Amino acid sequence: MHQFAALRVIVASFVLVPSSAFQFPNISFLPPSKTGAFTSSSSLTQKKAELLELVSNTENGKTAAPPLQAKVLSIVREIEKASPFGSLQNPSEAAAIDGTWFLQYTSPSKLEDEEGLLDIWSPEDPVEFGIEKTDKKIETKQFTAKGTVSAVGITVDTSNRVVKQIFNIAESTVSNEINFDWGTLTVRGPFKPSDKVDNRAIVSFQQLIIEPKNLPTIDLSFLFSVIKNIKGSDVGGWLETTYLSGDDLRIGRGNKGTMFVLTRDPGAVQP
């Protein structure tokens, strides 16, 4: 495989973590206010339905205009504040993340217009050092593109593609899969709950598998070892689950500031 293709593969590993990490997966929130925008389960259900309707037909967020992005971020913040996710250290709460999720929308967590910031989310403590403790911090430089994922300086377009994130809670692993016209790319590795932020998973990718159509499987896992030796730290990142309804919707924020909307049902959003 050409070097460029290999690099594109590496990027996919950060989906939802970050690449487009689907940039793919833990801020400690205060309890929801009794005077919040909405508190009833019916209102929350309506907001979730409105969110999925808004992100439909945006090609994973790529074609979302700034006003739409701002509206999406506003609703996401309302949902996060009304029903924040608890702790990955809690077995019953962690179990709700288990299984397959489909990436439906990505965007920066912060937007600016003439009046300033349109969203005020920021991590409680962004500093993490990976699963294997080193003196190298996980990168938190903000990624501002939409409908894409990015890592190690490379960007992958996730629009019009099926992107899956699979959590295996029993084995403490996470896999990110991207379907391309030529085949499937999978990155996989262990994760652990953060010791600092309850809803944050720290991920270290170790396997990189390419399954071309009608061709033998290609194992490029050694590339992670090469990058790790160069960087002096794990190849991965962290992902906060800021809202979770185990049967339908998950919202996450990554170490590069990307906001993710994922669903259990791949058809919950029109591409």
XYZ file of C-alpha atoms in Angstrom:
271
model
C 0.000 0.000 0.000
C 1.240 3.477 -0.770
C 2.552 5.557 2.129
C -0.280 8.081 1.754
C -2.881 5.348 2.009
C -1.207 4.072 5.160
C -1.330 7.521 6.699
C -5.033 7.809 5.867
C -5.490 4.574 7.724
C -3.730 5.933 10.782
C -6.018 8.911 10.818
C -9.068 6.738 10.890
C -7.886 5.299 14.164
C -8.586 8.551 15.860
C -12.184 8.633 14.841
C -14.249 9.709 17.674
C -11.233 10.128 19.876
C -11.188 11.074 18.060
C -10.013 10.804 14.183
C -12.874 11.948 12.811
C -11.314 9.847 16.257
C -15.241 9.353 14.052
C -12.965 12.599 15.598
C -15.248 8.627 17.874
C -15.063 8.237 22.127
C -15.466 13.249 30.386
C -16.290 16.410 31.796
C -17.751 16.491 35.255
C -20.986 18.425 35.057
C -22.897 20.070 37.864
C -26.329 18.591 38.570
C -28.980 19.924 36.179
C -30.629 23.089 37.368
C -34.225 22.923 38.526
C -34.836 26.020 36.464
C -33.204 24.645 33.322
C -34.579 25.042 29.817
C -36.361 21.693 30.138
C -36.510 18.964 32.728
C -39.272 16.520 31.800
C -38.518 13.306 29.957
C -40.927 14.320 27.204
C -39.064 17.588 26.657
C -35.762 15.724 26.533
C -37.203 13.298 24.004
C -38.350 16.228 21.874
C -34.921 17.825 22.017
C -33.258 14.583 20.975
C -35.648 14.264 18.024
C -34.965 17.872 17.055
C -31.217 17.261 17.223
C -31.388 14.228 14.913
C -33.567 16.141 12.483
C -31.118 19.041 12.404
C -28.068 16.880 11.731
C -29.828 14.953 8.956
C -28.763 15.685 5.378
C -25.507 17.342 6.478
C -23.102 14.600 5.341
C -21.763 14.028 8.851
C -21.754 17.779 9.434
C -19.679 18.652 6.372
C -22.397 20.717 4.677
C -23.795 22.287 7.861
C -23.763 26.075 7.587
C -22.648 28.118 10.638
C -26.211 28.971 11.748
C -27.118 25.280 11.717
C -23.920 24.353 13.539
C -24.742 26.930 16.193
C -28.278 25.577 16.589
C -26.968 22.011 16.911
C -24.428 23.025 19.552
C -27.100 24.910 21.474
C -29.404 21.883 21.615
C -26.499 19.590 22.489
C -25.635 21.814 25.455
C -29.239 21.751 26.633
C -29.293 17.956 26.465
C -25.924 17.629 28.200
C -26.973 19.906 31.047
C -30.412 18.349 31.465
C -29.156 14.766 31.690
C -25.341 14.518 31.970
C -23.673 11.138 31.779
C -22.347 9.794 35.065
C -19.181 7.740 35.428
C -17.307 5.094 33.485
C -16.197 3.774 36.865
C -19.810 2.760 37.539
C -20.340 -0.712 35.978
C -24.029 -0.206 35.201
C -23.443 3.177 33.567
C -20.425 1.911 31.627
C -22.467 -1.075 30.393
C -24.851 1.323 28.638
C -22.013 2.366 26.295
C -21.250 -1.226 25.325
C -21.804 -2.244 21.708
C -21.936 -0.556 18.315
C -22.555 3.146 17.681
C -22.847 4.921 14.326
C -21.263 8.334 13.845
C -23.855 10.749 12.479
C -22.393 14.243 12.938
C -19.152 15.986 13.846
C -18.318 19.633 14.398
C -16.043 21.819 16.497
C -17.289 22.309 20.054
C -16.817 26.056 19.771
C -17.846 28.482 17.064
C -17.315 32.208 16.822
C -19.247 34.974 15.138
C -19.320 38.746 15.482
C -20.738 38.387 18.993
C -18.110 35.947 20.184
C -18.245 32.292 21.217
C -21.469 30.460 20.398
C -20.777 27.521 22.687
C -19.101 27.514 26.072
C -18.121 23.851 26.470
C -14.601 23.150 27.663
C -13.125 20.113 29.437
C -12.809 20.218 33.193
C -9.154 19.181 32.965
C -7.737 18.529 29.476
C -4.381 17.135 30.609
C -3.954 13.366 30.255
C -0.848 11.253 29.676
C -2.246 8.173 27.978
C -2.687 4.636 29.228
C 1.051 4.086 29.575
C 2.203 6.886 31.837
C 4.817 9.074 30.157
C 5.756 12.724 30.338
C 4.034 13.321 26.971
C 0.601 14.882 27.228
C -2.226 13.860 24.904
C -2.548 16.544 22.236
C -5.429 18.972 22.764
C -4.854 21.426 19.927
C -8.324 22.314 18.690
C -9.538 20.784 15.420
C -11.920 23.140 13.621
C -13.028 21.215 10.517
C -16.479 19.636 10.227
C -17.579 16.323 8.718
C -14.018 15.076 9.051
C -11.607 13.601 11.547
C -7.983 14.485 12.076
C -4.858 13.117 13.719
C -1.103 13.510 13.364
C -1.738 16.371 10.951
C -3.819 14.352 8.497
C -7.524 14.823 7.799
C -10.000 12.173 6.659
C -13.383 13.051 5.168
C -16.112 10.986 6.860
C -19.060 12.361 4.897
C -21.126 9.784 3.005
C -19.368 6.938 4.798
C -20.508 4.453 7.404
C -18.413 5.035 10.495
C -18.833 2.754 13.492
C -17.429 2.865 17.001
C -17.630 -0.352 18.989
C -17.070 -0.428 22.745
C -16.366 -3.772 24.394
C -16.721 -2.973 28.074
C -15.917 -6.510 29.252
C -12.560 -6.451 27.444
C -11.954 -2.689 27.873
C -11.378 -2.180 24.141
C -12.734 0.204 21.543
C -12.772 -0.234 17.762
C -13.388 2.346 15.072
C -14.440 1.132 11.627
C -14.734 3.174 8.438
C -16.234 1.744 5.258
C -14.644 2.971 2.031
C -15.459 2.105 -1.565
C -12.391 -0.137 -1.626
C -12.979 -1.911 1.699
C -12.965 -1.457 5.464
C -10.427 0.099 7.798
C -10.436 -0.851 11.482
C -8.406 0.519 14.369
C -8.622 -1.037 17.791
C -7.039 -0.713 21.188
C -7.542 -0.723 24.944
C -9.167 2.055 26.899
C -9.384 2.891 30.562
C -11.513 5.325 32.561
C -9.723 8.533 33.446
C -8.609 8.952 37.040
C -9.383 12.666 36.781
C -12.690 13.033 34.912
C -15.492 10.546 35.526
C -16.944 10.341 32.013
C -13.660 10.293 30.093
C -12.150 7.248 28.390
C -8.438 7.281 27.571
C -7.678 5.254 24.450
C -4.449 3.745 23.126
C -4.724 2.358 19.596
C -2.601 -0.707 18.895
C -4.168 -2.511 15.922
C -4.671 -1.228 12.389
C -6.359 -3.598 9.954
C -7.317 -2.997 6.315
C -9.721 -5.379 4.626
C -9.789 -4.612 0.877
C -12.569 -6.076 -1.192
C -11.475 -9.262 -2.964
C -7.930 -8.980 -1.586
C -6.116 -10.394 1.460
C -6.354 -8.573 4.781
C -3.494 -6.166 5.509
C -2.223 -5.762 9.086
C -0.473 -2.424 9.596
C -0.480 -2.479 13.385
C 3.283 -2.000 13.438
C 2.722 1.611 12.361
C 1.344 2.420 15.793
C 4.535 1.124 17.378
C 6.585 3.285 15.009
C 4.570 6.398 15.819
C 4.688 5.616 19.525
C 8.480 5.378 19.427
C 8.684 8.679 17.545
C 6.238 10.533 19.782
C 7.281 8.859 23.000
C 3.666 8.270 23.979
C 0.556 6.228 23.202
C -1.151 6.644 19.836
C -4.604 7.697 20.904
C -6.497 10.336 22.797
C -9.427 10.779 25.132
C -13.185 10.934 24.653
C -15.804 12.233 27.038
C -19.325 10.844 26.900
C -21.370 13.893 27.840
C -24.819 12.399 27.227
C -25.976 8.816 26.889
C -29.264 7.138 26.249
C -28.135 3.556 25.868
C -30.922 2.588 23.512
C -30.585 5.375 20.972
C -28.266 8.409 21.372
C -24.770 9.236 22.555
C -23.010 12.613 22.538
C -19.270 12.919 22.993
C -16.457 15.467 23.086
C -12.894 14.629 22.097
C -9.454 15.759 23.181
C -9.235 18.041 20.134
C -12.519 19.741 20.884
C -14.661 17.866 18.376
C -18.302 17.206 19.235
C -19.783 13.893 18.097
C -23.359 12.695 17.719
C -23.757 8.902 17.522
C -26.788 6.643 17.381
C -27.516 2.947 17.815
C -29.654 2.947 14.689
C -27.637 3.632 11.515
C -30.812 4.966 9.883
C -31.692 7.412 12.664
C -30.257 10.271 10.588
C -30.633 10.930 6.884
C -27.120 11.152 5.399
